[in-house]
Short mmCIF file of N, CA, C and O in Angstrom, two decimals:
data_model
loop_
_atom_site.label_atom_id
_atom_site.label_comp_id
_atom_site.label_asym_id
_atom_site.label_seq_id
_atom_site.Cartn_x
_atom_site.Cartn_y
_atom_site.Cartn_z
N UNK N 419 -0.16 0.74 20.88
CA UNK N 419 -0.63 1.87 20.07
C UNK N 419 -1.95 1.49 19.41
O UNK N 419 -1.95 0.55 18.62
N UNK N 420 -3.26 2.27 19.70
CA UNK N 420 -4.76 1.77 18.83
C UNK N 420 -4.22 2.07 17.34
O UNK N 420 -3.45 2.92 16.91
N UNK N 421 -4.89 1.09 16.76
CA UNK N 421 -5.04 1.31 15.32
C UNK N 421 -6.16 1.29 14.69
O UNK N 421 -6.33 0.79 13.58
N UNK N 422 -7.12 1.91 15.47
CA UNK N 422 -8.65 1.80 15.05
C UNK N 422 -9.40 0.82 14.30
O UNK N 422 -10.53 0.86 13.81
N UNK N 423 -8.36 -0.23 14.31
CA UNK N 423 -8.72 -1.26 12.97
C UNK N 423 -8.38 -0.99 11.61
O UNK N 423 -8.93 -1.66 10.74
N UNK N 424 -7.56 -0.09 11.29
CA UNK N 424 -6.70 -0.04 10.08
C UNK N 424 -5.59 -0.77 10.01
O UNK N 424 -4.88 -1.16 10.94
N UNK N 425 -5.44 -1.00 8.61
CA UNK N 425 -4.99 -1.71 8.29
C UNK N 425 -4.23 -1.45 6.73
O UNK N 425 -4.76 -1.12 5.67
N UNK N 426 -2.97 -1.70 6.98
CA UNK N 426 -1.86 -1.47 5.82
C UNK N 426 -1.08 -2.71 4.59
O UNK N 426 -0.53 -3.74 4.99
N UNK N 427 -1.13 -2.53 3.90
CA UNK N 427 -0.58 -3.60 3.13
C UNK N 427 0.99 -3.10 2.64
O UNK N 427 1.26 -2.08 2.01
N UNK N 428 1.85 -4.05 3.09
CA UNK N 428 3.04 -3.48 2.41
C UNK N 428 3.59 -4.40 1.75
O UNK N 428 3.77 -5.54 2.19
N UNK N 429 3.91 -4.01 0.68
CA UNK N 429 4.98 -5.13 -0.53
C UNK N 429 6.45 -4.23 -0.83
O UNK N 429 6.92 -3.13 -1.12
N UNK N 430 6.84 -6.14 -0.41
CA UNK N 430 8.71 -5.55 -0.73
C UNK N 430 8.71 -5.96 -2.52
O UNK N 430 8.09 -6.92 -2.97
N UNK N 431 9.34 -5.24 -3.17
CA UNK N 431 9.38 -6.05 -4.54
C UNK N 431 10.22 -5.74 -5.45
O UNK N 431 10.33 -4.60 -5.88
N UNK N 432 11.22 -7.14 -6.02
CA UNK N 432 12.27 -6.68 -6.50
C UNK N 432 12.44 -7.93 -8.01
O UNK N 432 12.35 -9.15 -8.15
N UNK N 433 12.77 -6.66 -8.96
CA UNK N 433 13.05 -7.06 -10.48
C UNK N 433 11.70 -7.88 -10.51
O UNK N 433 11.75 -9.10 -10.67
N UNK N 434 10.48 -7.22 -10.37
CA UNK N 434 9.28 -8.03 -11.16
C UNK N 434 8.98 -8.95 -10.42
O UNK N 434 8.10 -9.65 -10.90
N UNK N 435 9.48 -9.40 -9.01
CA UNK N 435 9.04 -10.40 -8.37
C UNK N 435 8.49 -9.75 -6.36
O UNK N 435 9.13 -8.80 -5.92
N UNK N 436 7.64 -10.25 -5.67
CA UNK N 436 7.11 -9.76 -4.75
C UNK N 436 7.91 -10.69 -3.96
O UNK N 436 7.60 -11.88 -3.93
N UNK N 437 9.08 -10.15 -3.21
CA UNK N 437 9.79 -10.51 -2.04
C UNK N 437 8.99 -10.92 -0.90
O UNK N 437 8.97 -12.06 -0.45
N UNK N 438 8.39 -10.01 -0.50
CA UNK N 438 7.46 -9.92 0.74
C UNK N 438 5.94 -9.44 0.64
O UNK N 438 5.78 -8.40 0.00
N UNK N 439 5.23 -9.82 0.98
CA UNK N 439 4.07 -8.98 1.28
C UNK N 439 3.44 -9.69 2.55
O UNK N 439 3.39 -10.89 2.84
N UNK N 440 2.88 -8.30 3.36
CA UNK N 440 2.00 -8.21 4.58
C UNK N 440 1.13 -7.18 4.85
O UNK N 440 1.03 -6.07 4.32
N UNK N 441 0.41 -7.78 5.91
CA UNK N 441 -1.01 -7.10 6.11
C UNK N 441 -0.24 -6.47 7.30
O UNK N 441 0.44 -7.35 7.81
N UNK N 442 -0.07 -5.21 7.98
CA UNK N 442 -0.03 -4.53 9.31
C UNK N 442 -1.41 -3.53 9.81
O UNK N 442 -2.04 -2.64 9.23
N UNK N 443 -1.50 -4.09 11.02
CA UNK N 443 -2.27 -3.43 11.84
C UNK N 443 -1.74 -2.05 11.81
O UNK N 443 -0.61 -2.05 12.30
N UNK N 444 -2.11 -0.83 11.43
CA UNK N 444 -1.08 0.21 11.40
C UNK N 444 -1.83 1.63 10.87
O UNK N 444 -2.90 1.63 10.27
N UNK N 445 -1.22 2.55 11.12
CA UNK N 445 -2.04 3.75 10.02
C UNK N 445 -1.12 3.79 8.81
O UNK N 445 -0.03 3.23 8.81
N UNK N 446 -1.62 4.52 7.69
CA UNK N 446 -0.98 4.41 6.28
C UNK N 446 -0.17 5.31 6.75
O UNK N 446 0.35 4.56 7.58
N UNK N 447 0.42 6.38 6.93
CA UNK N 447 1.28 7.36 7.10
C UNK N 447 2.15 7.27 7.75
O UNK N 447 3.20 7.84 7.42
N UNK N 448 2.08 6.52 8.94
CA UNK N 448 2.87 5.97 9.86
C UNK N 448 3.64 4.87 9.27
O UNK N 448 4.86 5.06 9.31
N UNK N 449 3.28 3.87 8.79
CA UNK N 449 3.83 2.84 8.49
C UNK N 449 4.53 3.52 7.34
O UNK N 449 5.74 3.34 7.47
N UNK N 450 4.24 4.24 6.25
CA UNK N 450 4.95 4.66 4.95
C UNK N 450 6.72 5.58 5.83
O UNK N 450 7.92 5.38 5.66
N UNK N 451 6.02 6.40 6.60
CA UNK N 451 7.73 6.89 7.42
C UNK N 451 8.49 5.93 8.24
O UNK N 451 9.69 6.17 8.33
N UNK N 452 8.04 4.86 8.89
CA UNK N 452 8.86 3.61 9.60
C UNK N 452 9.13 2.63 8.47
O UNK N 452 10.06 1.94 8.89
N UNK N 453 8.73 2.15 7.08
CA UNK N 453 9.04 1.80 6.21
C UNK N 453 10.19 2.54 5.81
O UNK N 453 11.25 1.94 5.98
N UNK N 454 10.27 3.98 5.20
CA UNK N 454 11.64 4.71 4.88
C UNK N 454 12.66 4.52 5.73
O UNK N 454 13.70 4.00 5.33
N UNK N 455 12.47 5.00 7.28
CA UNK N 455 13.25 4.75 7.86
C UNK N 455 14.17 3.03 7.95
O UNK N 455 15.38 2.82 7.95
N UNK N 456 13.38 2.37 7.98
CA UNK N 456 13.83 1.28 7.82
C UNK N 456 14.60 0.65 6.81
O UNK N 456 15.35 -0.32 6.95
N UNK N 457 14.26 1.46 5.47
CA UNK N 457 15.15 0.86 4.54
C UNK N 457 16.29 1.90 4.53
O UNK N 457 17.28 1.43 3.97
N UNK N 458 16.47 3.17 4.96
CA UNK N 458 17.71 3.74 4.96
C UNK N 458 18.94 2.80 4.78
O UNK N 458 19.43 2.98 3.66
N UNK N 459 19.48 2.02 5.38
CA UNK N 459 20.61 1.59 5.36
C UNK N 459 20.38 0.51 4.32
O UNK N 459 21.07 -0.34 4.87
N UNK N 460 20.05 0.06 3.51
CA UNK N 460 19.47 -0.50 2.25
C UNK N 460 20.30 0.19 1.22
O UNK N 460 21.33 -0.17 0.66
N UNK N 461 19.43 1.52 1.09
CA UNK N 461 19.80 2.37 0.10
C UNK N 461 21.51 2.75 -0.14
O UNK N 461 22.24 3.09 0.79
N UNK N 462 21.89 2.64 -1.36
CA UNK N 462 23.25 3.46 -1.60
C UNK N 462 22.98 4.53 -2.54
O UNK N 462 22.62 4.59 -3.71
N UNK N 463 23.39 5.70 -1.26
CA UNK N 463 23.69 6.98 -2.30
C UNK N 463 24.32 7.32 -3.43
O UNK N 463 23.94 8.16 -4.25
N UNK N 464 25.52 6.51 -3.47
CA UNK N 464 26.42 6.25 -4.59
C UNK N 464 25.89 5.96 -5.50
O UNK N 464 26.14 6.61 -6.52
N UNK N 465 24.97 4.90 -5.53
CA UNK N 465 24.20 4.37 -7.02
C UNK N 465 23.02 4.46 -7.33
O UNK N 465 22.52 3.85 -8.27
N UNK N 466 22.21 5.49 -6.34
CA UNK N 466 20.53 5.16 -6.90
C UNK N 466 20.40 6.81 -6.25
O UNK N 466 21.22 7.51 -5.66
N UNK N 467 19.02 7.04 -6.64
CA UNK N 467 18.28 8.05 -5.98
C UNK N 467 16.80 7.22 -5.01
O UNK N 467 16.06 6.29 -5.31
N UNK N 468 16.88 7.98 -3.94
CA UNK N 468 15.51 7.74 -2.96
C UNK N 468 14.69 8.52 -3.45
O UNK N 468 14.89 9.70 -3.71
N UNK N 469 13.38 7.74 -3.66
CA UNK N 469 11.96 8.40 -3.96
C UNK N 469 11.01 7.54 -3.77
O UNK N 469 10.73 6.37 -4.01
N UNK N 470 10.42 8.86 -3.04
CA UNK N 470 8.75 8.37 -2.50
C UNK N 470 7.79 9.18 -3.07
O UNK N 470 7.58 10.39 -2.93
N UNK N 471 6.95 7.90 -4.06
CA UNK N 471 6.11 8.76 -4.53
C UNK N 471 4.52 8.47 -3.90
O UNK N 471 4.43 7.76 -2.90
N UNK N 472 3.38 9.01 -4.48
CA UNK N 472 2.62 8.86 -3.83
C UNK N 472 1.49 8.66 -5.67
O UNK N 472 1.49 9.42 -6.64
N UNK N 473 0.76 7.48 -5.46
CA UNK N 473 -0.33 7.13 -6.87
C UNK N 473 -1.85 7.40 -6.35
O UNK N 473 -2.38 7.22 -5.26
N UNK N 474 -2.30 7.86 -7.54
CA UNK N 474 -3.89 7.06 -7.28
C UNK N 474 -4.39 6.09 -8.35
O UNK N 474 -4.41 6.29 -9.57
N UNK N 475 -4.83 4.94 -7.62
CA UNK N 475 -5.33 3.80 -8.28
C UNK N 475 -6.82 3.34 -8.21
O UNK N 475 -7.37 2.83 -7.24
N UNK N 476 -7.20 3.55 -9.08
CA UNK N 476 -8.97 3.57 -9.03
C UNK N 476 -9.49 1.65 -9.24
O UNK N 476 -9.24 0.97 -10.23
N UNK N 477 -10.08 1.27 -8.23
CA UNK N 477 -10.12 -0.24 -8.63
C UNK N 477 -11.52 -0.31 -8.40
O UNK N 477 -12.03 0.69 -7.88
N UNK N 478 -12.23 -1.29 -8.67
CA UNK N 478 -13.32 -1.86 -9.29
C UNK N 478 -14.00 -2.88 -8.50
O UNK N 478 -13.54 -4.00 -8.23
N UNK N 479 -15.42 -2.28 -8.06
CA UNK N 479 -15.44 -3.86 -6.88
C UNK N 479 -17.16 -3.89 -7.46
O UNK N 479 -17.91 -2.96 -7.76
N UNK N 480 -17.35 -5.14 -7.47
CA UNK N 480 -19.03 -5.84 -7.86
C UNK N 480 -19.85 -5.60 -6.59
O UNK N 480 -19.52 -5.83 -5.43
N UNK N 481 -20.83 -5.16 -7.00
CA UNK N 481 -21.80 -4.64 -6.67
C UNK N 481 -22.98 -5.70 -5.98
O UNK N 481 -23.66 -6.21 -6.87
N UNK N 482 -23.34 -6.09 -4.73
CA UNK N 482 -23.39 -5.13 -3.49
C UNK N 482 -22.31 -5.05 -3.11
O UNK N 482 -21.45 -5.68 -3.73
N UNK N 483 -21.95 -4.31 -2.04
CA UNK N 483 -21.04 -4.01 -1.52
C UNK N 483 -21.09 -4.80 0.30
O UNK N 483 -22.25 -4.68 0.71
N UNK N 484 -20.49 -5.26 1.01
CA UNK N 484 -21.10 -5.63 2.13
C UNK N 484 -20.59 -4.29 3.20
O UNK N 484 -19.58 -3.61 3.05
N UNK N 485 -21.57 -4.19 4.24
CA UNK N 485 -21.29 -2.58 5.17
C UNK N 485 -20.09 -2.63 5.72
O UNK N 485 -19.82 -1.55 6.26
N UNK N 486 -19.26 -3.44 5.81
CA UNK N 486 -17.76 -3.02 6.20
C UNK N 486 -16.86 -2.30 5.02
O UNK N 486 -16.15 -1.29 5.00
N UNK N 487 -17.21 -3.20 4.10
CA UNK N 487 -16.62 -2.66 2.73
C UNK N 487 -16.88 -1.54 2.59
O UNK N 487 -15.99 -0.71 2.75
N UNK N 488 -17.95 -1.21 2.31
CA UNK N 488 -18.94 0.10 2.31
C UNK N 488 -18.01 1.26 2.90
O UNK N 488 -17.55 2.21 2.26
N UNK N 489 -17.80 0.97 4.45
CA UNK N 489 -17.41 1.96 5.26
C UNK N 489 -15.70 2.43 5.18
O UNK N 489 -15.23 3.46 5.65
N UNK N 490 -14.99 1.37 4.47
CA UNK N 490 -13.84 1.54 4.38
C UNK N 490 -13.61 2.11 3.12
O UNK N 490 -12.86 3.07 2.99
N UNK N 491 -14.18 1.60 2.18
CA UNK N 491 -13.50 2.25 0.58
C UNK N 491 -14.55 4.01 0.75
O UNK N 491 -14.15 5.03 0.20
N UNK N 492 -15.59 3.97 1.43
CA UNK N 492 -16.45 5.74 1.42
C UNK N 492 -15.20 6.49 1.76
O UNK N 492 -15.49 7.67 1.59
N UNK N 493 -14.11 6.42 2.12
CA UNK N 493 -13.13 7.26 2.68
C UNK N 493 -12.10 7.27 1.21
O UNK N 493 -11.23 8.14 1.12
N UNK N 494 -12.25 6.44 0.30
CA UNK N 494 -12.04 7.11 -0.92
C UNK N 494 -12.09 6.72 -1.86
O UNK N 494 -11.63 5.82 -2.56
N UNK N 495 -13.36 8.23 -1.87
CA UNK N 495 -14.03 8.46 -3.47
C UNK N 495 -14.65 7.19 -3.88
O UNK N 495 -14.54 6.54 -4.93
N UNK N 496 -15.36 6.97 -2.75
CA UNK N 496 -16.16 5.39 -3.25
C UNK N 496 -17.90 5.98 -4.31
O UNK N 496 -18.87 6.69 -4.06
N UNK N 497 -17.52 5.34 -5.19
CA UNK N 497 -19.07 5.84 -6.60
C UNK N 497 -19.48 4.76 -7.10
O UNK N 497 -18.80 3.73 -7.02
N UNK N 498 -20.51 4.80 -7.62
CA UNK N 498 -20.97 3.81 -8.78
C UNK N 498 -20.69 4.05 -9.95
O UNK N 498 -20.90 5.18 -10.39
N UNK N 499 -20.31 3.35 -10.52
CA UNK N 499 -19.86 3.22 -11.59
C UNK N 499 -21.14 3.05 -12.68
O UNK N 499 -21.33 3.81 -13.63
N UNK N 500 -22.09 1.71 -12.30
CA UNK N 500 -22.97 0.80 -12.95
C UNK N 500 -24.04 0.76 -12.18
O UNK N 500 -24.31 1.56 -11.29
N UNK N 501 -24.67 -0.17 -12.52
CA UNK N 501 -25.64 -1.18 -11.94
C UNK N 501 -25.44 -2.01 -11.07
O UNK N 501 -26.18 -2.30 -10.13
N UNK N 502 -23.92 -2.67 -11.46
CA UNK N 502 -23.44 -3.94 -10.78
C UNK N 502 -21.98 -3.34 -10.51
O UNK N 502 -21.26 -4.30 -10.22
N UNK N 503 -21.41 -2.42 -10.49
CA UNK N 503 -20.17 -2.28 -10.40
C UNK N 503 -20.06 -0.69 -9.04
O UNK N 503 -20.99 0.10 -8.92
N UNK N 504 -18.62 -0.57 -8.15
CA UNK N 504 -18.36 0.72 -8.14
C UNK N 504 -16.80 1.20 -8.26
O UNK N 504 -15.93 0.51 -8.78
N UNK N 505 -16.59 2.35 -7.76
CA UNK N 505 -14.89 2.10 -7.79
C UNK N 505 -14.38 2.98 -6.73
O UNK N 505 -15.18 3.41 -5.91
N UNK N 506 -13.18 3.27 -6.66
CA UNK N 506 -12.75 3.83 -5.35
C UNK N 506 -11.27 4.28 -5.98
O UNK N 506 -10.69 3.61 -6.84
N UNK N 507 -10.84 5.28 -5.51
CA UNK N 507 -9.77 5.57 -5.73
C UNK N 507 -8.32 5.45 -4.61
O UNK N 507 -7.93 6.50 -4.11
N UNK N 508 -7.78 4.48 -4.35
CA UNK N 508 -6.52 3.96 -3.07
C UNK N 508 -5.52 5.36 -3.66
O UNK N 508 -5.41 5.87 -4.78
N UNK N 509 -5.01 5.60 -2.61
CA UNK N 509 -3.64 5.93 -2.30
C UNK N 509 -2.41 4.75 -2.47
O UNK N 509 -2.32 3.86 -1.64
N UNK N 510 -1.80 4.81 -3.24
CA UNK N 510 -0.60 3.81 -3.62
C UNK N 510 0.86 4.55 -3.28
O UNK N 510 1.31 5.26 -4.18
N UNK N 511 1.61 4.44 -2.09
CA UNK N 511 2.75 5.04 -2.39
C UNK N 511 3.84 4.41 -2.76
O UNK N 511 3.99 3.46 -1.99
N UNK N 512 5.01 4.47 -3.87
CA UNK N 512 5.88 3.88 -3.97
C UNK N 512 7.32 4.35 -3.43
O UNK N 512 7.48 5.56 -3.31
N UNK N 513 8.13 3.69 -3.17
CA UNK N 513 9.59 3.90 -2.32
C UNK N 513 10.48 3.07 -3.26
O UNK N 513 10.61 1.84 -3.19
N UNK N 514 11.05 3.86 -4.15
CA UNK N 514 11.99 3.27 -4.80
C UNK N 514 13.36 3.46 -4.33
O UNK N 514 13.70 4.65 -4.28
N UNK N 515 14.58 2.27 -3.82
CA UNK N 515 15.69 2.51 -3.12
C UNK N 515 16.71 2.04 -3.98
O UNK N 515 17.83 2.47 -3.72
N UNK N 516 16.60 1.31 -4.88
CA UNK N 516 17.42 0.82 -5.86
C UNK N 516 16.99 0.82 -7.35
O UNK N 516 16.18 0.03 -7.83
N UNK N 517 17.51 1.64 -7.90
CA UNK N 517 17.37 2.39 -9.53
C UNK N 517 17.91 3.00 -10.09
O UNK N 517 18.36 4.07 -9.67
N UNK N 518 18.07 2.58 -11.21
CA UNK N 518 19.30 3.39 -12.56
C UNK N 518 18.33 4.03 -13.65
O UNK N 518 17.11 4.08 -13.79
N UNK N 519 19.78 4.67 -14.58
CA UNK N 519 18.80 5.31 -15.05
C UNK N 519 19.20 4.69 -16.57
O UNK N 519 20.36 4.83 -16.97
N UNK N 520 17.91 3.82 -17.62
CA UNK N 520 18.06 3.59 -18.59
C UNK N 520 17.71 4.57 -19.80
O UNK N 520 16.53 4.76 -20.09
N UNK N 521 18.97 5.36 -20.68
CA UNK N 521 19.13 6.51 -21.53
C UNK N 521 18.15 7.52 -20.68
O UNK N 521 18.48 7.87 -19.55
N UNK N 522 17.14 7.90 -21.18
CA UNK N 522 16.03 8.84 -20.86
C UNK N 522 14.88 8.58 -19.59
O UNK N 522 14.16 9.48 -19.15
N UNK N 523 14.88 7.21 -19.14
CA UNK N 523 14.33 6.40 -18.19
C UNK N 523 14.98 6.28 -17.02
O UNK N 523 16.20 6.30 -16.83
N UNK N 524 13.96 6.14 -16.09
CA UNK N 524 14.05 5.50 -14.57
C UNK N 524 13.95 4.23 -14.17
O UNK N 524 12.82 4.00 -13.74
N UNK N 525 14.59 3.41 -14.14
CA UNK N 525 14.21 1.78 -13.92
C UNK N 525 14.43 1.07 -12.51
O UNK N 525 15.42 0.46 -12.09
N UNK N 526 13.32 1.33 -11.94
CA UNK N 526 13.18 0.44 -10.52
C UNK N 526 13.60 -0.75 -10.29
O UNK N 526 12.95 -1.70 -10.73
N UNK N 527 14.70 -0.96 -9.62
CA UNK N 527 15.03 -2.64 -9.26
C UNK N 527 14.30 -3.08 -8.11
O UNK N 527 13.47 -3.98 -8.21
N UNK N 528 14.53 -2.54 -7.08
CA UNK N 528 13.48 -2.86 -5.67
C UNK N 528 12.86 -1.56 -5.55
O UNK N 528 13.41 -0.48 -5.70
N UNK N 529 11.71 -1.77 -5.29
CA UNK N 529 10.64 -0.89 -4.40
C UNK N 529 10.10 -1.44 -3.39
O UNK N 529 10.03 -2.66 -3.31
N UNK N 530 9.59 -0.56 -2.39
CA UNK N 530 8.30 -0.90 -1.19
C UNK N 530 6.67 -0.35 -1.94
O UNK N 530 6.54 0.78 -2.40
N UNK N 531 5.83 -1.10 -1.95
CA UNK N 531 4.33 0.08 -2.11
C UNK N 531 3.81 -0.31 -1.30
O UNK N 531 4.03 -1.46 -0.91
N UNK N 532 2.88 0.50 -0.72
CA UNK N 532 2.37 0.79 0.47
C UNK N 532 0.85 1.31 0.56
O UNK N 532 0.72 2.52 0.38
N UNK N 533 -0.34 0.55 0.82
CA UNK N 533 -1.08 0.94 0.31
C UNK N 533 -2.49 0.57 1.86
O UNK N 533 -2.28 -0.28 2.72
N UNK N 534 -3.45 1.22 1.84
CA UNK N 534 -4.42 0.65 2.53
C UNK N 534 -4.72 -1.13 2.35
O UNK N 534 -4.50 -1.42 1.18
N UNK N 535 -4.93 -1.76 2.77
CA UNK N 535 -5.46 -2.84 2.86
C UNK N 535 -6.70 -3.02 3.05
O UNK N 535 -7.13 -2.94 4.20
N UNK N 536 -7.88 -3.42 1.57
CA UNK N 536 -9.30 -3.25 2.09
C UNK N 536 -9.31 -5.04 1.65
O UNK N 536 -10.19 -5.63 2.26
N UNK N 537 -8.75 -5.64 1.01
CA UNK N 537 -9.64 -6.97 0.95
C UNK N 537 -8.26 -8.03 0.01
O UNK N 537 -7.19 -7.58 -0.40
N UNK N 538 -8.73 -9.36 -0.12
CA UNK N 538 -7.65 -9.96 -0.97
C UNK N 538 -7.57 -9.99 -2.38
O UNK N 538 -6.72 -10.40 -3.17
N UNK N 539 -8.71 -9.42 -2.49
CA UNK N 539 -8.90 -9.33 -4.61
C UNK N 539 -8.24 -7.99 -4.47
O UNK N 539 -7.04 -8.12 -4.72
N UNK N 540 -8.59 -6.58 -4.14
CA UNK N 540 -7.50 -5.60 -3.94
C UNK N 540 -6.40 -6.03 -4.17
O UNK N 540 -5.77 -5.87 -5.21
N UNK N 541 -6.03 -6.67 -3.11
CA UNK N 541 -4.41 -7.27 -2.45
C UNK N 541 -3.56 -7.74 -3.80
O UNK N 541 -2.59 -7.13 -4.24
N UNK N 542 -4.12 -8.97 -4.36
CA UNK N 542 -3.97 -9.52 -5.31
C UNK N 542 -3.93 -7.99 -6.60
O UNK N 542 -2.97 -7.98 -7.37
N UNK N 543 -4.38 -7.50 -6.65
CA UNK N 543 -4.38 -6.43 -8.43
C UNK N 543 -3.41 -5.53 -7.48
O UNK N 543 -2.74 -5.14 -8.43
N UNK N 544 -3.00 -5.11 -6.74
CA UNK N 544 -2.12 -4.30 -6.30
C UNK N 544 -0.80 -4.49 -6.42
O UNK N 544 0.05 -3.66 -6.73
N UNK N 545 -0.52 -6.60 -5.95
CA UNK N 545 0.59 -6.97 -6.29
C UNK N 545 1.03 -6.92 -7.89
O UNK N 545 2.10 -6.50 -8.34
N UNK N 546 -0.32 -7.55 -8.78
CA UNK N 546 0.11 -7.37 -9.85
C UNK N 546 0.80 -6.12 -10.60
O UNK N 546 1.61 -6.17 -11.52
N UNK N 547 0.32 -5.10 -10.00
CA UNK N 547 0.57 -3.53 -10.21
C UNK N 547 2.53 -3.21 -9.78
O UNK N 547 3.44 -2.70 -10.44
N UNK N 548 2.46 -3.78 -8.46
CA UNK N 548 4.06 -3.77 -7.65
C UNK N 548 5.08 -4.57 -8.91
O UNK N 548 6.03 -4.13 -9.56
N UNK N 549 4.50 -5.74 -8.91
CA UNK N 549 5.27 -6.77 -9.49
C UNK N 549 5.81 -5.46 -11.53
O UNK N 549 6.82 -4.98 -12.03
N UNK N 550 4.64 -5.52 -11.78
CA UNK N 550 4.80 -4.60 -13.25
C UNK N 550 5.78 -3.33 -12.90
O UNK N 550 6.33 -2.93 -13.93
N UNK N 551 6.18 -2.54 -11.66
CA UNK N 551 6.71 -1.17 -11.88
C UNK N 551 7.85 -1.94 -11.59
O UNK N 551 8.42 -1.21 -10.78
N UNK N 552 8.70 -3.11 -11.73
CA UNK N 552 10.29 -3.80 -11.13
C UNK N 552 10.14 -4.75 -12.20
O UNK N 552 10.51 -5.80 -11.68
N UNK N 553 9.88 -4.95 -13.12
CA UNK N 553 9.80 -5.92 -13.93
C UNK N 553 10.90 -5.58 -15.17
O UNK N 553 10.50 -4.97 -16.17
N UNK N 554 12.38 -6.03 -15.04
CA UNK N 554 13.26 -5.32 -16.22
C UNK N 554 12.82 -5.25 -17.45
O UNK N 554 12.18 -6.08 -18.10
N UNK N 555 13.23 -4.11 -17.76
CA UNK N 555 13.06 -3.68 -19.29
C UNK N 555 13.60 -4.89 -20.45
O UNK N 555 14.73 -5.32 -20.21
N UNK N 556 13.06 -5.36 -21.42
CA UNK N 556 13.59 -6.41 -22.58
C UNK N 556 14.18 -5.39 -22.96
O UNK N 556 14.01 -4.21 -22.64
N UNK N 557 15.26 -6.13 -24.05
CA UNK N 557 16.30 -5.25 -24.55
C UNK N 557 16.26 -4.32 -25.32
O UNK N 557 16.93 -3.29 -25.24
N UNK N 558 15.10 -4.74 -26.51
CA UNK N 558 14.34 -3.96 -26.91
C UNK N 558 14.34 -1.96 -26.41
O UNK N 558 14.71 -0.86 -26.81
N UNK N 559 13.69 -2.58 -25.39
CA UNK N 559 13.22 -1.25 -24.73
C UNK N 559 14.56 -0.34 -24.29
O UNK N 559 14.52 0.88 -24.37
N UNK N 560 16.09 -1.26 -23.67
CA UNK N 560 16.97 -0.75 -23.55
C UNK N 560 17.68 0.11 -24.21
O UNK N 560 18.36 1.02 -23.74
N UNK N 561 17.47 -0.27 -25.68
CA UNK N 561 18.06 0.26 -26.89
C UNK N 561 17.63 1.57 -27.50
O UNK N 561 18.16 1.98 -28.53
#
């Protein structure tokens, strides 16, 4: 199957920690429905709700830009910001398969996010992003 040279990043990630992460040769849309499908039998209906959501995450890249870069983040909402800076807005989708609900709250134990793959500093602030939406609540917050 061509993949025009796209390229997908997917992170498994559970209670605040990144199980898995990989780079796939792949389209984003495609891989986000063979991801669901795949975790179906994962999921229990009995104890969680399935949801796929879909983010936008605006990230920040120093200025020049090199022409590959260029050509991949122009597909979204690539601007200047600065002088030395621009930003871009990713598509982030999340797949939450295991989650309760704390009083008034939603609390993610495992998720998938699923996101374009443009570079490893991306890669890296994206995980940090995965790792923060599975990260349990202190008790504090439970109460």
């Amino acid at each position: 199957m061509p993949t025009n040279g796209k390229k997908t990043l997917i992170l498994s990630v559970e209670g605040g920690n990144i199980v898995d992460s990989k780079v796939v040769e792949a389209e984003l849309e495609e891989t986000i429905k063979k991801t669901l499908i795949e975790l179906l039998p994962k999921w229990s209906p009995k104890t969680s709700d399935l949801i796929a959501m879909k983010y936008e995450h605006e990230v920040t890249l120093k200025l020049p830009l090199s022409r590959e870069l260029y050509e991949i983040l122009s597909k979204y909402g690539l601007s200047k910001k600065s002088s030395s800076e621009a930003t871009a807005t990713l598509p982030v989708y999340v797949i939450s398969y295991e989650n309760r609900w704390v009083g008034e709250d939603l609390v993610d134990d495992k998720v998938y996010v699923i996101t374009p793959y443009i570079n490893e500093e991306i890669k890296k602030e994206v995980e940090l992003l995965a790792a923060d939406l599975t990260t349990p609540p202190s008790e504090s917050e439970e109460e």
